[in-house]
Amino acid sequence: MKDYERDYADFRETPGFEHGDEPPCNTSANPTFYDILDARASRRGFMAGGLAALATGIYGASLAPRAALAQSTAAPALLGFAAVPVSKDDSVAVPAGYKVQVLVPWGTPIRSDAPAYRPGAVTGADQALQVGSHHDGMHFFPIEGTAPDAGSSEDGLLVLNHEYVEPRFMHAAKWAGQTLEGEDLVLDANGLRPDDEVLAEINAHGITIVRIARGADGVWAVADDGRNRRITGATPFEIAGPVRGTDFVRTRYSPDGTRIRGTLNNCAHGVTPWNTYMSAEENWAGYFVNTDKVDQKADLPREHARYGVPTETSRYRWEKAASGADEFARFDASTKGASAAEDYRNEPNAFGWMVEVDPFDPASTPVKRTHLGRFAHEGVVFAPVTAGRPVVCYSGDDARFEYIYKFVSAKPYEPGVTRGEILDEGTLYAAKFNADGTGEWLALAPGLNGLTPENGFADLADILVNTRLSADRAGATKMDRPEWGAIDPASGEVYFTLTNNTRRTQTQVDPVNPRAQNAFGSIVRWTEAEGDHAATAFAWELFVLAGTTPASATFAGRALGEDAIFACPDGLWCDRDSRLWIQTDMGDMGPPFAGTLAPFGTNAMLAADPRTGEVRRFLTGPWGQEVTGVVTTPDQRTMFVNFQHPGGHATGAQFAAGDFGSGFPDYDGSVPRSATIVITRDDGGVIGA
Ligand code: FEO
Ligand code: CA
Ligand code: CA
């Protein structure tokens, strides 16, 4: 049993709960996505006939023109590569005519004078100057620094974030021979942890900024640059937006509630129109503990309880660092002092935000942008900007039965002038998907949608700190774990992955609902009213229901074939030609490949054609990893992709025997490590074409 599982009596009802996925905390009565699908399908008389009928039913009415188009239009082929098969090997596979290179694995020195990587013996000081662990969201910023997707395709700043750590691999030399599962810890006789182990783990989190360049031989390498930088779980941040300076974020470290140390569990990312990088704080709640009790029962404030802050012990027990130093004690959010300025009861309130960093300004202090809401942010995707119009971005809350959000700025975008401060004033919305294929954006703002003092929402800061409760109150639609979003530059359609939701039990199923115990996930897409991303209405459809061939369907009514089957879509990105890149996270997939997800092999990346619904497998990865993070250079001839947590499936017995589950990327018997891979074509062509 993992630490965070102990705090939730119902975790055993949640098969597939892994990796610190946030426990389901939504107890509101809002309808689920499937309630609505069922309503749409049944309204049209598709109560029987299985998944294909459901898929046809969903799209048969409102989307018939598109489906017909998909099957009749002779558009030039968007996908020009030969599919790779499902893999069960501890290796990387790409289509014929493509090749891969490993770049910036965990532990890579970020400058030539930084300490070398020492497998299984990482120190806090080393890790502060090395690439972090568990790579996730990533962008290649052309070195000119003028635009996110214009400039050099041979030289730039690679910015990537780091979701979590696997302590047994970090400290493998010291912990050798012990039976340790994925996130097991070795405590001392007093139940404490050595400070430097904790510091190494904190420093392996956060964001890495490194200059990379392609050599004459075509090989990419890290280049020394004054902008190479690590932002970690300990780096000072400014708090910006409506929550800055409020009672919610006063701590002993920052009694005026304006600063906080660190960013944690950074999942996907976003790239702003003004060329900065945003990083999402996803499963941050488990890093804290609040042991406050009344009458022997846990007594958490709602801003902790609705996010699942543990009540007994934290995920990594950083609060148990032996010295008790302030930088570690802050992870204990229990009430200890006479006021919030004397303890860390509010420390968790400074997490769950989107954070912004300017990779081109190494002296800049990163910022938490609180108006984008507080939840398990998977990432953020910005709509294309127009001068004089608001800035709009979308973000999903990756936990079971949580919501999709959108932020619309109050001020208009001004090219060359607008900076991150524009995100500090505007309106946050939560999505409501109606049964008839329409949708509404529900404003989470004072006085609207029931968000009044009478209903317990004192002001805007209260609404934002309690974003999930606000969306509950407003009546948003509970989704099946919203992960990444992407926007098709050609159509303006917004896509979101809904990775899975195995918590939907059989008793919740009706005859036409194919997604009870939803292990496979789906991708939804929508168009904003009149093509305006700032609109408050939209029209939606399912793009694909993932799964095996008999369990899958695309909007065009076809099943996924052997070259296309996939499950648990997570990472998502649409390139400038409108290729939709889909990355899977089925958890730690490795031998023995048993269970529901066995037919899909290791985690993979696929490409889809938004017009036809065709899906084709492009990449398979090694054992234990998930594929996450994808971007190309502006010329689309070099692609960067991350493999996260290789070897994560290794059992405690394997670890004790010195078998770390996967050899990736060193294949020399040392612990596996997350890494970026660089994908190019032998003929130098556009990736995927
Ligand atoms: Fe960190 Fe929701 O994946
Ligand atoms: Ca993810
Ligand atoms: Ca995931």
Short mmCIF file of C-alpha atoms in Angstrom, two decimals, residues 84-89 562 565 598-602 617 620:
data_model
loop_
_atom_site.label_atom_id
_atom_site.label_comp_id
_atom_site.label_asym_id
_atom_site.label_seq_id
_atom_site.Cartn_x
_atom_site.Cartn_y
_atom_site.Cartn_z
CA VAL A 84 5.16 0.27 -36.12
CA PRO A 85 3.58 -2.76 -34.44
CA VAL A 86 2.61 -3.09 -30.78
CA SER A 87 5.83 -3.76 -28.86
CA LYS A 88 6.62 -5.86 -25.80
CA ASP A 89 10.36 -5.19 -26.01
CA GLU A 562 -3.96 -3.30 -35.51
CA ILE A 565 -5.13 0.41 -31.29
CA ALA A 598 -1.91 -6.26 -22.27
CA PRO A 599 -2.98 -6.06 -25.95
CA PHE A 600 -1.36 -2.61 -26.24
CA GLY A 601 2.17 -3.61 -25.17
CA THR A 602 4.45 -0.81 -24.03
CA ARG A 617 1.22 4.06 -34.45
CA THR A 620 6.88 2.45 -29.09
#
